[in-house]
Structure formats: structure tokens, C-alpha cells
Amino acid sequence: VVITLGGNGCLCRTADGDVLRVPAVPAAVADTIGAGDTHAGMLLGCLYQGMALDAALGMANRAAAAVVARHGADILRTLEELL
């Protein structure tokens, strides 16, 4: 289970019962539309590619931070936008 916490990052409870807290990436927030969808999509994509859970959560936080810095539903188009 993953709970996004906006500017406080996210929490994840694993199947083993461990709780991971991953800090947010600082962002100048323009609009929060699409942040949750972006977080979920990036997390699932990273896990599908075999990335470790903590690293995938970090990438998801980075992606959400990049999206909230934009106005409206302006999505990320490439991974390079995060690197």
C-alpha cells in the first residue's frame, strides 16, 4: 500500500509489514493536477522494469514533483525530464 503525502513524500507498507518513508523532492508547486496519477504510473513502471521498491518510490516522488511544477495537466513525456 502506498500513501502519497504531497510535500511530505510518501509512505509504503510492504507485504512483509515493513513501512518505508520516502521524502518528497522539493518543488515549486504550480498545480497538483495529475500528481497522484503520475506517481502511481511511475512507481508501477519502475517496478515493472525491476527497480528496487525504495528506488522506485523515489523516482515516483521525482516524477510527481516535476508534474506539480507545471500548470494544468501537462505530463512528463520522457524520463530525461527527471534526470
CSV table of N, CA, C and O in Angstrom, one decimal:
chain,number,residue,atom,x,y,z
A,1,VAL,N,0.9,-1.2,0.0
A,1,VAL,CA,0.0,0.0,0.0
A,1,VAL,C,0.9,1.2,0.0
A,1,VAL,O,1.8,1.3,0.8
A,2,VAL,N,0.6,2.2,-0.9
A,2,VAL,CA,1.3,3.4,-0.9
A,2,VAL,C,0.4,4.6,-0.7
A,2,VAL,O,-0.7,4.7,-1.2
A,3,ILE,N,0.8,5.5,0.2
A,3,ILE,CA,0.1,6.7,0.5
A,3,ILE,C,0.9,7.9,0.1
A,3,ILE,O,2.1,8.0,0.7
A,4,THR,N,0.5,8.7,-0.8
A,4,THR,CA,1.2,9.9,-1.1
A,4,THR,C,0.8,11.0,-0.1
A,4,THR,O,-0.3,11.1,0.3
A,5,LEU,N,1.8,11.8,0.2
A,5,LEU,CA,1.7,12.8,1.3
A,5,LEU,C,2.1,14.2,0.8
A,5,LEU,O,2.5,15.1,1.5
A,6,GLY,N,2.0,14.4,-0.5
A,6,GLY,CA,2.3,15.7,-1.1
A,6,GLY,C,3.7,16.1,-0.8
A,6,GLY,O,4.6,15.4,-1.0
A,7,GLY,N,3.9,17.3,-0.2
A,7,GLY,CA,5.2,17.8,0.1
A,7,GLY,C,5.9,17.1,1.2
A,7,GLY,O,7.1,17.4,1.5
A,8,ASN,N,5.3,16.0,1.8
A,8,ASN,CA,5.9,15.2,2.8
A,8,ASN,C,6.3,13.8,2.2
A,8,ASN,O,6.7,12.9,3.0
A,9,GLY,N,6.3,13.7,0.9
A,9,GLY,CA,6.8,12.4,0.3
A,9,GLY,C,5.7,11.4,0.3
A,9,GLY,O,4.6,11.6,0.0
A,10,CYS,N,6.1,10.1,0.6
A,10,CYS,CA,5.1,9.0,0.6
A,10,CYS,C,5.5,8.0,1.6
A,10,CYS,O,6.6,7.9,2.1
A,11,LEU,N,4.5,7.2,2.0
A,11,LEU,CA,4.7,6.1,2.9
A,11,LEU,C,4.3,4.8,2.1
A,11,LEU,O,3.3,4.8,1.3
A,12,CYS,N,5.0,3.7,2.4
A,12,CYS,CA,4.7,2.4,1.7
A,12,CYS,C,4.7,1.3,2.8
A,12,CYS,O,5.7,1.2,3.5
A,13,ARG,N,3.7,0.6,2.9
A,13,ARG,CA,3.7,-0.6,3.7
A,13,ARG,C,3.8,-1.8,2.8
A,13,ARG,O,3.0,-2.1,1.9
A,14,THR,N,4.9,-2.6,3.0
A,14,THR,CA,5.2,-3.7,2.2
A,14,THR,C,4.4,-5.0,2.6
A,14,THR,O,3.7,-5.0,3.7
A,15,ALA,N,4.4,-6.0,1.8
A,15,ALA,CA,3.7,-7.2,2.1
A,15,ALA,C,4.2,-7.9,3.4
A,15,ALA,O,3.5,-8.6,4.1
A,16,ASP,N,5.5,-7.6,3.7
A,16,ASP,CA,6.1,-8.1,5.0
A,16,ASP,C,5.8,-7.3,6.2
A,16,ASP,O,6.1,-7.6,7.3
A,17,GLY,N,5.0,-6.2,6.0
A,17,GLY,CA,4.7,-5.3,7.1
A,17,GLY,C,5.6,-4.2,7.4
A,17,GLY,O,5.4,-3.4,8.3
A,18,ASP,N,6.7,-4.1,6.6
A,18,ASP,CA,7.7,-3.0,6.8
A,18,ASP,C,7.1,-1.7,6.3
A,18,ASP,O,6.3,-1.7,5.3
A,19,VAL,N,7.5,-0.6,6.9
A,19,VAL,CA,7.0,0.7,6.4
A,19,VAL,C,8.2,1.5,5.9
A,19,VAL,O,9.2,1.7,6.6
A,20,LEU,N,8.1,1.9,4.7
A,20,LEU,CA,9.1,2.8,4.1
A,20,LEU,C,8.6,4.2,4.0
A,20,LEU,O,7.4,4.4,3.6
A,21,ARG,N,9.4,5.2,4.4
A,21,ARG,CA,9.0,6.6,4.2
A,21,ARG,C,10.1,7.2,3.3
A,21,ARG,O,11.3,7.1,3.6
A,22,VAL,N,9.6,7.7,2.2
A,22,VAL,CA,10.5,8.3,1.2
A,22,VAL,C,10.2,9.8,1.1
A,22,VAL,O,9.0,10.2,0.9
A,23,PRO,N,11.2,10.6,1.4
A,23,PRO,CA,10.9,12.1,1.4
A,23,PRO,C,10.6,12.6,0.0
A,23,PRO,O,10.9,12.1,-1.0
A,24,ALA,N,9.9,13.8,0.1
A,24,ALA,CA,9.5,14.5,-1.1
A,24,ALA,C,10.7,15.1,-1.8
A,24,ALA,O,11.7,15.3,-1.1
A,25,VAL,N,10.6,15.4,-3.1
A,25,VAL,CA,11.5,16.2,-3.8
A,25,VAL,C,11.0,17.6,-3.8
A,25,VAL,O,9.9,17.9,-4.1
A,26,PRO,N,11.9,18.6,-3.3
A,26,PRO,CA,11.4,20.0,-3.3
A,26,PRO,C,10.9,20.4,-4.7
A,26,PRO,O,11.5,20.1,-5.7
A,27,ALA,N,9.8,21.1,-4.7
A,27,ALA,CA,9.2,21.6,-5.9
A,27,ALA,C,8.4,22.9,-5.7
A,27,ALA,O,7.8,23.1,-4.7
A,28,ALA,N,8.5,23.8,-6.7
A,28,ALA,CA,7.7,25.0,-6.7
A,28,ALA,C,6.3,24.6,-7.3
A,28,ALA,O,6.2,24.3,-8.4
A,29,VAL,N,5.3,24.5,-6.4
A,29,VAL,CA,4.0,23.9,-6.9
A,29,VAL,C,3.2,25.0,-7.6
A,29,VAL,O,2.9,26.1,-7.1
A,30,ALA,N,2.9,24.6,-8.9
A,30,ALA,CA,2.0,25.5,-9.7
A,30,ALA,C,0.6,24.9,-9.8
A,30,ALA,O,-0.4,25.6,-9.8
A,31,ASP,N,0.5,23.6,-9.8
A,31,ASP,CA,-0.8,22.9,-9.9
A,31,ASP,C,-0.6,21.4,-9.6
A,31,ASP,O,0.3,20.8,-10.0
A,32,THR,N,-1.5,20.9,-8.8
A,32,THR,CA,-1.3,19.5,-8.3
A,32,THR,C,-2.1,18.5,-9.2
A,32,THR,O,-2.0,17.3,-9.0
A,33,ILE,N,-2.7,19.0,-10.3
A,33,ILE,CA,-3.5,18.1,-11.2
A,33,ILE,C,-2.5,17.1,-11.8
A,33,ILE,O,-1.5,17.4,-12.3
A,34,GLY,N,-2.8,15.8,-11.7
A,34,GLY,CA,-2.0,14.7,-12.3
A,34,GLY,C,-0.9,14.2,-11.4
A,34,GLY,O,-0.2,13.2,-11.8
A,35,ALA,N,-0.7,14.8,-10.2
A,35,ALA,CA,0.5,14.4,-9.4
A,35,ALA,C,0.3,12.9,-8.9
A,35,ALA,O,1.2,12.1,-9.0
A,36,GLY,N,-0.9,12.6,-8.5
A,36,GLY,CA,-1.1,11.2,-8.0
A,36,GLY,C,-1.1,10.2,-9.1
A,36,GLY,O,-0.5,9.1,-8.9
A,37,ASP,N,-1.7,10.5,-10.2
A,37,ASP,CA,-1.6,9.6,-11.4
A,37,ASP,C,-0.2,9.4,-11.9
A,37,ASP,O,0.2,8.3,-12.2
A,38,THR,N,0.6,10.5,-11.9
A,38,THR,CA,2.0,10.4,-12.3
A,38,THR,C,2.8,9.5,-11.3
A,38,THR,O,3.6,8.7,-11.7
A,39,HIS,N,2.5,9.8,-10.1
A,39,HIS,CA,3.2,9.0,-9.0
A,39,HIS,C,3.0,7.5,-9.2
A,39,HIS,O,3.9,6.7,-9.2
A,40,ALA,N,1.7,7.1,-9.3
A,40,ALA,CA,1.3,5.7,-9.5
A,40,ALA,C,1.9,5.1,-10.7
A,40,ALA,O,2.4,4.0,-10.7
A,41,GLY,N,1.8,5.8,-11.8
A,41,GLY,CA,2.3,5.3,-13.1
A,41,GLY,C,3.8,5.1,-13.1
A,41,GLY,O,4.3,4.1,-13.6
A,42,MET,N,4.5,6.1,-12.6
A,42,MET,CA,6.0,6.0,-12.5
A,42,MET,C,6.4,4.8,-11.6
A,42,MET,O,7.3,4.1,-11.9
A,43,LEU,N,5.7,4.7,-10.4
A,43,LEU,CA,6.0,3.6,-9.5
A,43,LEU,C,5.8,2.3,-10.2
A,43,LEU,O,6.7,1.4,-10.1
A,44,LEU,N,4.7,2.1,-10.8
A,44,LEU,CA,4.4,0.8,-11.4
A,44,LEU,C,5.4,0.5,-12.6
A,44,LEU,O,5.9,-0.6,-12.7
A,45,GLY,N,5.7,1.5,-13.4
A,45,GLY,CA,6.6,1.4,-14.5
A,45,GLY,C,8.0,1.0,-14.0
A,45,GLY,O,8.7,0.1,-14.5
A,46,CYS,N,8.5,1.6,-12.9
A,46,CYS,CA,9.8,1.3,-12.3
A,46,CYS,C,9.8,-0.1,-11.8
A,46,CYS,O,10.8,-0.8,-12.0
A,47,LEU,N,8.8,-0.5,-11.1
A,47,LEU,CA,8.7,-1.8,-10.5
A,47,LEU,C,8.7,-2.9,-11.6
A,47,LEU,O,9.4,-3.9,-11.5
A,48,TYR,N,8.0,-2.6,-12.7
A,48,TYR,CA,7.9,-3.5,-13.8
A,48,TYR,C,9.3,-3.7,-14.4
A,48,TYR,O,9.6,-4.8,-14.9
A,49,GLN,N,10.1,-2.6,-14.4
A,49,GLN,CA,11.4,-2.7,-15.0
A,49,GLN,C,12.4,-3.4,-14.1
A,49,GLN,O,13.6,-3.5,-14.4
A,50,GLY,N,12.0,-3.7,-12.9
A,50,GLY,CA,12.8,-4.4,-11.9
A,50,GLY,C,13.6,-3.6,-10.9
A,50,GLY,O,14.4,-4.1,-10.2
A,51,MET,N,13.2,-2.3,-10.8
A,51,MET,CA,13.8,-1.4,-9.9
A,51,MET,C,13.4,-1.8,-8.4
A,51,MET,O,12.3,-2.2,-8.2
A,52,ALA,N,14.3,-1.6,-7.5
A,52,ALA,CA,14.0,-1.9,-6.1
A,52,ALA,C,12.9,-0.9,-5.6
A,52,ALA,O,12.8,0.2,-6.1
A,53,LEU,N,12.1,-1.4,-4.7
A,53,LEU,CA,10.9,-0.6,-4.2
A,53,LEU,C,11.3,0.8,-3.7
A,53,LEU,O,10.7,1.8,-4.1
A,54,ASP,N,12.4,0.9,-2.9
A,54,ASP,CA,12.7,2.2,-2.4
A,54,ASP,C,13.2,3.2,-3.5
A,54,ASP,O,12.8,4.3,-3.5
A,55,ALA,N,13.9,2.7,-4.5
A,55,ALA,CA,14.3,3.5,-5.6
A,55,ALA,C,13.1,3.9,-6.5
A,55,ALA,O,13.0,5.0,-7.0
A,56,ALA,N,12.2,2.9,-6.7
A,56,ALA,CA,11.0,3.2,-7.5
A,56,ALA,C,10.1,4.3,-6.8
A,56,ALA,O,9.6,5.2,-7.5
A,57,LEU,N,10.0,4.2,-5.5
A,57,LEU,CA,9.3,5.2,-4.8
A,57,LEU,C,9.9,6.6,-4.9
A,57,LEU,O,9.3,7.6,-5.1
A,58,GLY,N,11.3,6.6,-4.9
A,58,GLY,CA,12.0,7.9,-5.1
A,58,GLY,C,11.8,8.5,-6.5
A,58,GLY,O,11.6,9.7,-6.6
A,59,MET,N,11.8,7.6,-7.5
A,59,MET,CA,11.5,8.1,-8.9
A,59,MET,C,10.1,8.6,-9.0
A,59,MET,O,9.9,9.6,-9.7
A,60,ALA,N,9.2,7.9,-8.4
A,60,ALA,CA,7.8,8.3,-8.4
A,60,ALA,C,7.6,9.7,-7.8
A,60,ALA,O,6.9,10.6,-8.3
A,61,ASN,N,8.3,9.9,-6.6
A,61,ASN,CA,8.3,11.2,-6.0
A,61,ASN,C,8.9,12.3,-6.9
A,61,ASN,O,8.4,13.4,-7.0
A,62,ARG,N,10.0,12.0,-7.6
A,62,ARG,CA,10.6,12.9,-8.5
A,62,ARG,C,9.7,13.3,-9.7
A,62,ARG,O,9.6,14.4,-10.1
A,63,ALA,N,9.0,12.3,-10.2
A,63,ALA,CA,8.1,12.5,-11.3
A,63,ALA,C,6.9,13.4,-10.9
A,63,ALA,O,6.5,14.3,-11.6
A,64,ALA,N,6.3,13.1,-9.7
A,64,ALA,CA,5.2,13.9,-9.2
A,64,ALA,C,5.7,15.3,-8.9
A,64,ALA,O,4.9,16.3,-9.2
A,65,ALA,N,6.9,15.5,-8.4
A,65,ALA,CA,7.4,16.9,-8.2
A,65,ALA,C,7.5,17.6,-9.5
A,65,ALA,O,7.3,18.8,-9.6
A,66,ALA,N,8.0,16.9,-10.5
A,66,ALA,CA,8.1,17.6,-11.9
A,66,ALA,C,6.8,18.0,-12.4
A,66,ALA,O,6.6,19.1,-13.0
A,67,VAL,N,5.7,17.2,-12.2
A,67,VAL,CA,4.4,17.5,-12.7
A,67,VAL,C,3.8,18.7,-12.0
A,67,VAL,O,3.1,19.5,-12.6
A,68,VAL,N,3.9,18.7,-10.7
A,68,VAL,CA,3.3,19.8,-9.9
A,68,VAL,C,3.9,21.2,-10.2
A,68,VAL,O,3.3,22.2,-9.9
A,69,ALA,N,5.1,21.2,-10.8
A,69,ALA,CA,5.7,22.5,-11.1
A,69,ALA,C,5.2,23.1,-12.4
A,69,ALA,O,5.5,24.2,-12.8
A,70,ARG,N,4.3,22.3,-13.1
A,70,ARG,CA,3.7,22.8,-14.3
A,70,ARG,C,2.2,23.2,-14.1
A,70,ARG,O,1.6,22.7,-13.2
A,71,HIS,N,1.7,24.0,-15.0
A,71,HIS,CA,0.3,24.4,-14.9
A,71,HIS,C,-0.5,23.4,-15.7
A,71,HIS,O,-0.2,23.0,-16.8
A,72,GLY,N,-1.7,23.1,-15.1
A,72,GLY,CA,-2.6,22.2,-15.8
A,72,GLY,C,-2.1,20.7,-15.9
A,72,GLY,O,-1.2,20.4,-15.2
A,73,ALA,N,-2.7,20.0,-16.7
A,73,ALA,CA,-2.4,18.5,-16.8
A,73,ALA,C,-1.3,18.3,-17.9
A,73,ALA,O,-1.4,17.6,-18.8
A,74,ASP,N,-0.2,19.0,-17.7
A,74,ASP,CA,1.0,18.9,-18.6
A,74,ASP,C,1.8,17.8,-18.1
A,74,ASP,O,2.5,17.9,-17.0
A,75,ILE,N,1.8,16.7,-18.7
A,75,ILE,CA,2.5,15.5,-18.3
A,75,ILE,C,4.0,15.5,-18.7
A,75,ILE,O,4.4,16.2,-19.6
A,76,LEU,N,4.7,14.6,-18.1
A,76,LEU,CA,6.1,14.3,-18.5
A,76,LEU,C,6.1,13.5,-19.7
A,76,LEU,O,5.2,12.6,-19.9
A,77,ARG,N,7.0,13.7,-20.6
A,77,ARG,CA,7.0,13.0,-21.9
A,77,ARG,C,8.2,12.0,-22.0
A,77,ARG,O,8.1,11.1,-22.8
A,78,THR,N,9.2,12.3,-21.3
A,78,THR,CA,10.4,11.5,-21.3
A,78,THR,C,11.0,11.3,-20.0
A,78,THR,O,10.9,12.2,-19.1
A,79,LEU,N,11.8,10.2,-19.7
A,79,LEU,CA,12.5,10.1,-18.5
A,79,LEU,C,13.6,11.1,-18.3
A,79,LEU,O,13.9,11.5,-17.2
A,80,GLU,N,14.1,11.6,-19.4
A,80,GLU,CA,15.2,12.6,-19.3
A,80,GLU,C,14.8,13.8,-18.6
A,80,GLU,O,15.6,14.6,-18.1
A,81,GLU,N,13.5,14.1,-18.6
A,81,GLU,CA,13.0,15.3,-17.9
A,81,GLU,C,13.2,15.1,-16.4
A,81,GLU,O,13.2,16.1,-15.6
A,82,LEU,N,13.5,13.9,-15.9
A,82,LEU,CA,13.7,13.7,-14.4
A,82,LEU,C,15.1,13.6,-14.1
A,82,LEU,O,15.5,13.6,-12.9
A,83,LEU,N,16.0,13.4,-15.1
A,83,LEU,CA,17.4,13.1,-14.8
A,83,LEU,C,18.2,14.4,-14.8
A,83,LEU,O,17.9,15.4,-15.2
